Coordinates of C-alpha atoms in Angstrom, one line a residue:
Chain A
X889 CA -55.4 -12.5 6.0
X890 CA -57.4 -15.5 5.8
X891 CA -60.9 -15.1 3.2
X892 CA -64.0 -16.4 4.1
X893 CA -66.7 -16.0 1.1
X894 CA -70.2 -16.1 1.7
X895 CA -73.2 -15.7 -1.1
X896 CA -75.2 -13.9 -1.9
X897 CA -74.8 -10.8 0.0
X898 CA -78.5 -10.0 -0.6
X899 CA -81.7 -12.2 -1.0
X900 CA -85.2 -10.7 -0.9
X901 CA -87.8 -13.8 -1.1
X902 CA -91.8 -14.6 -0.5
X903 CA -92.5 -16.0 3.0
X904 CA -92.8 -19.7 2.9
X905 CA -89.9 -20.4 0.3
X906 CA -86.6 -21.5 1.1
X907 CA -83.3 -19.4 1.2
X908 CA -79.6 -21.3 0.9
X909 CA -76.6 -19.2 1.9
X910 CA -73.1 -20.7 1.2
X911 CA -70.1 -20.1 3.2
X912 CA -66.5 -20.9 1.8
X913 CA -62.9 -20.7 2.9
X914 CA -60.9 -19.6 0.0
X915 CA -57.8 -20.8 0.9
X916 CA -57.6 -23.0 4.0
X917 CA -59.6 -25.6 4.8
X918 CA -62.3 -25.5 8.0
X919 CA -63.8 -28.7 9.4
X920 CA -65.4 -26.4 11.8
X921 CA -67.4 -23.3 10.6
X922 CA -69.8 -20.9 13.1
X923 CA -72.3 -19.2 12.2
X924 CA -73.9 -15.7 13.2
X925 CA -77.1 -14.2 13.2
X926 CA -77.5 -10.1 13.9
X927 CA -80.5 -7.6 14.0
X928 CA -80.2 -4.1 13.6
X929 CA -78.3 -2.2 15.5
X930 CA -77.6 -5.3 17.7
X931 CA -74.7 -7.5 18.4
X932 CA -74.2 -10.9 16.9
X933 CA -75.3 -14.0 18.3
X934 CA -73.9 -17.2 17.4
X935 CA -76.3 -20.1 16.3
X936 CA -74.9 -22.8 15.3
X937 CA -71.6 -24.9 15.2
X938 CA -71.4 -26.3 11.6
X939 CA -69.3 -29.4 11.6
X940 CA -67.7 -31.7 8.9
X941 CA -68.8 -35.1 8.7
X942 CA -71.0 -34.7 11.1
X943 CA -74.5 -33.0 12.6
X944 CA -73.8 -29.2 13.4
X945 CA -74.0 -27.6 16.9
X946 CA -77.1 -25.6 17.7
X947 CA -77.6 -23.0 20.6
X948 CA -79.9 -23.2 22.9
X949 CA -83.4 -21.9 21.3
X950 CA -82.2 -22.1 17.7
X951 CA -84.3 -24.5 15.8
X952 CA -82.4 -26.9 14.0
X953 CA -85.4 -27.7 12.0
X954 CA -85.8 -24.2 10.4
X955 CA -82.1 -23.7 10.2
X956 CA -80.5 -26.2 8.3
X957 CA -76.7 -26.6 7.9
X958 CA -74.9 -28.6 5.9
X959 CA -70.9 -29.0 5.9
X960 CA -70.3 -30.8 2.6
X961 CA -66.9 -30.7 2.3
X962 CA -63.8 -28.6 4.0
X963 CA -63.9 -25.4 2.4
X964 CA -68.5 -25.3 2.0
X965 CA -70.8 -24.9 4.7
X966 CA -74.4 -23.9 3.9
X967 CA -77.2 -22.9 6.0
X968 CA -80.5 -22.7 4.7
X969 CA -83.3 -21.1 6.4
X970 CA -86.6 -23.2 5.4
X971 CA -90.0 -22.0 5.2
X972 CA -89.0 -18.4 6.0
X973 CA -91.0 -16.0 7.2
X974 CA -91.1 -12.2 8.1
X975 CA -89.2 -12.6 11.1
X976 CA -86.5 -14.3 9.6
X977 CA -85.4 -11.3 8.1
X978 CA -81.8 -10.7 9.4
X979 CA -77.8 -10.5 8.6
X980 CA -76.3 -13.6 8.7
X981 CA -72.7 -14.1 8.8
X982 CA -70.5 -17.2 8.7
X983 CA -66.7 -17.6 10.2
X984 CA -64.3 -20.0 10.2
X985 CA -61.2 -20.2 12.2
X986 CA -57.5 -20.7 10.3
X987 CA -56.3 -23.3 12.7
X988 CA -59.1 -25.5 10.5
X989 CA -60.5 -26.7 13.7
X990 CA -62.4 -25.4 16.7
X991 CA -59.8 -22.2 18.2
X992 CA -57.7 -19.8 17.1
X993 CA -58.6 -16.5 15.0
X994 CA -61.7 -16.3 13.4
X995 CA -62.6 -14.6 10.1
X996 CA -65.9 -13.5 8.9
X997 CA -67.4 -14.2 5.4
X998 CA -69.0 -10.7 4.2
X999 CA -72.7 -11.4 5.6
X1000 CA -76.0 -12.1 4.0
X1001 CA -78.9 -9.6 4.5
X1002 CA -82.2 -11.6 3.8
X1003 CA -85.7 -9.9 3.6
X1004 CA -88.7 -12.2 3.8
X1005 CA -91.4 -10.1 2.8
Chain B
X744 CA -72.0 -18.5 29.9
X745 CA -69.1 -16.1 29.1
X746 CA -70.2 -12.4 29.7
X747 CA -68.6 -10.0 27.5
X748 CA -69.1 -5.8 28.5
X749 CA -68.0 -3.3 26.0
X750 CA -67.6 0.7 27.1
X751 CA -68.4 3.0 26.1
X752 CA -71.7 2.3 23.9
X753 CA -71.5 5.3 22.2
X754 CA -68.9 7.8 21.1
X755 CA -68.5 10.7 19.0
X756 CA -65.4 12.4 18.2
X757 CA -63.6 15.2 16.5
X758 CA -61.3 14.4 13.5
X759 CA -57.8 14.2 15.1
X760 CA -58.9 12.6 18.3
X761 CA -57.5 9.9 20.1
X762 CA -59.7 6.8 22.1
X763 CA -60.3 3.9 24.3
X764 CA -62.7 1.6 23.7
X765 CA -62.4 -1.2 27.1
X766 CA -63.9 -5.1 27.1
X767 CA -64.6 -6.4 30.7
X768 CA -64.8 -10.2 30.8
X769 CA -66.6 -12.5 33.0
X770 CA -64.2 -15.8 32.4
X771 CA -60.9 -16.7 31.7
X772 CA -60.2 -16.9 27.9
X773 CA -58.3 -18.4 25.3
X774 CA -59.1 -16.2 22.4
X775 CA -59.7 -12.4 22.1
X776 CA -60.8 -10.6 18.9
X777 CA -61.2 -6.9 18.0
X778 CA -63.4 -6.2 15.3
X779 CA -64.5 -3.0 13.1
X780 CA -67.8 -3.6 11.7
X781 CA -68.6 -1.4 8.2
X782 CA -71.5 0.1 7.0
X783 CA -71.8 -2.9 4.9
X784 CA -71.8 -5.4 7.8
X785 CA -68.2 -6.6 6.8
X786 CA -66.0 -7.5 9.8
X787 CA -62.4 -6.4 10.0
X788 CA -60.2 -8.4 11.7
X789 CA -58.3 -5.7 14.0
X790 CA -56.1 -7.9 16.5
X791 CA -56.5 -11.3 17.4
X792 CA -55.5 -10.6 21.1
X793 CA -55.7 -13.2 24.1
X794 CA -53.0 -11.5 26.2
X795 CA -50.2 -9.1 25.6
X796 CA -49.7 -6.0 23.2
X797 CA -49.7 -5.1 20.0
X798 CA -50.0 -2.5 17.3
X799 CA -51.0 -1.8 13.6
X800 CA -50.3 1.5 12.9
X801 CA -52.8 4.0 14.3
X802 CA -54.4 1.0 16.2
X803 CA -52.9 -1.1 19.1
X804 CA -54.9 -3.6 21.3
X805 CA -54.0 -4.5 24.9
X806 CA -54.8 -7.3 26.9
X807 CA -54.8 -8.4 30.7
X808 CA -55.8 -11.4 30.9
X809 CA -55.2 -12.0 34.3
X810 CA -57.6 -9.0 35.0
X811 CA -59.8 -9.7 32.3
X812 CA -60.0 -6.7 30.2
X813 CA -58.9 -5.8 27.1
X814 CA -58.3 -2.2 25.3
X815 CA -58.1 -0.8 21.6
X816 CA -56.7 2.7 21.2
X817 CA -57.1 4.3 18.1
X818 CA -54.9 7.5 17.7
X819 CA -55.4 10.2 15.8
X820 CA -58.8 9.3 14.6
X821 CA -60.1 9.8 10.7
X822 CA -63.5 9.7 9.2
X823 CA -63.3 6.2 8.2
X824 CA -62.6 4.7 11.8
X825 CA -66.7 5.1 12.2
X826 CA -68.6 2.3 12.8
X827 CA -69.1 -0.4 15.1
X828 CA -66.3 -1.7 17.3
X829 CA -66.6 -5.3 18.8
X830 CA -64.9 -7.1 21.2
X831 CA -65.4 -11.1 20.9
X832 CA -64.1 -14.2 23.1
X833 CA -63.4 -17.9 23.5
X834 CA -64.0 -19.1 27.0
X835 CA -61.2 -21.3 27.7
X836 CA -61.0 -24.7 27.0
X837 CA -63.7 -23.7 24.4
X838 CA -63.9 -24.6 20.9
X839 CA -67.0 -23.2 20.7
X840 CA -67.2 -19.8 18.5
X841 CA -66.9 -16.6 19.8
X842 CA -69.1 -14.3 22.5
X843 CA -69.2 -11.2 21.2
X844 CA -69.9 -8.0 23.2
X845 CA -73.1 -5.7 22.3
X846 CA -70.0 -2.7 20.4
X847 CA -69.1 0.3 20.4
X848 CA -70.6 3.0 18.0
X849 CA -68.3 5.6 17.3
X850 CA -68.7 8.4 15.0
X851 CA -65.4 10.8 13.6
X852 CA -67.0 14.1 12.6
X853 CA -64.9 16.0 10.1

């Protein structure tokens, strides 16, 4: 199947720093990548629609200002969470579908635990 | 938006066993994925579903999308099928990522 690659798997930082989590398809190219946020024990919930070329797609009560994503080229999206705090602390998981483009299967990069301590 | 209900939440099962695991959904849909979450938080792709049948080895996925469910059955059931099962879906005419359902934890005791 279809690899998605995301890094780093783990990050433990100091609240107020910056984290950057990358997200790359190996070996098809995405202008649309989503991605995922999921607490423990809970499902996943999608926050954002990253885009190339163009701004990304938030949901609703997902602050686009904390949450930055960038889609710099057709196989690299990045999200980084600024200024994070305890409460950031969460998996984060990136997908992107094989059509390349908005629908069709999705596959899901390996996740990104972060710990803001 | 798109409601997606997984049952049951829970399940625990004897080595050997077979199981359902059902996903009610609220809209019509134009994309259905099974998942198997690991203890890692890796996703599996199981079956990339929006109607009809199909099988991969001990695993096969059914759905109606007419009625607006969908089924996995996992037969004869080994100690590494634990873990979290989701269900996700496109509305239709969506390009919008997938709703996933809140899973189904199921635990294969030896």
């Amino acid at each position: 199947g279809a690899v998605v690659s995301q890094h780093p798997s783990r990050v433990i930082c100091k609240s107020g720093t910056s984290v950057k989590i990358e997200c790359r398809s190996l070996d098809f190219q995405a202008t649309t990548m989503f991605w995922y946020r999921q607490f423990p024990k809970q499902s996943l919930m999608l926050m954002a629609t990253s885009n190339e070329g163009s701004k990304a797609t938030y949901e609703q009560g997902v602050e686009k200002d904390k949450f930055l994503i960038n889609h710099a080229s057709l196989t690299l999206s990045t999200l980084t969470v600024t200024s994070a705090h305890p409460e950031d602390s969460s998996f984060y998981i990136c997908s992107a579908p094989t059509s390349g483009r908005g629908t069709g299967e999705l596959f899901f990069g390996e996740g990104s635990r972060l710990t803001v301590l | 938006g798109i409601q997606v209900e997984q049952s049951p939440p829970d399940l625990i099962l004897q080595e050997g066993a077979n199981s359902t695991l059902r996903c009610n959904f609220s809209d019509s849909v134009n994309n259905l994925q099974w998942f198997h979450q690991n203890p890692w938080g890796q996703l599996i792709n199981l079956f990339y579903i929006p109607s009809g049948t199909k099988q991969n080895g001990r695993l096969s996925a059914t759905t109606v999308a007419t009625e607006r469910y969908s089924l996995l059955y996992i037969s004869s059931s080994q100690t590494t099928d634990s873990g979290v099962y989701f269900c996700a879906v496109e509305p239709w005419g969506g390009a919008d990522g997938l709703t996933f359902g809140k899973g189904t934890h199921l635990i294969i005791q030896p």
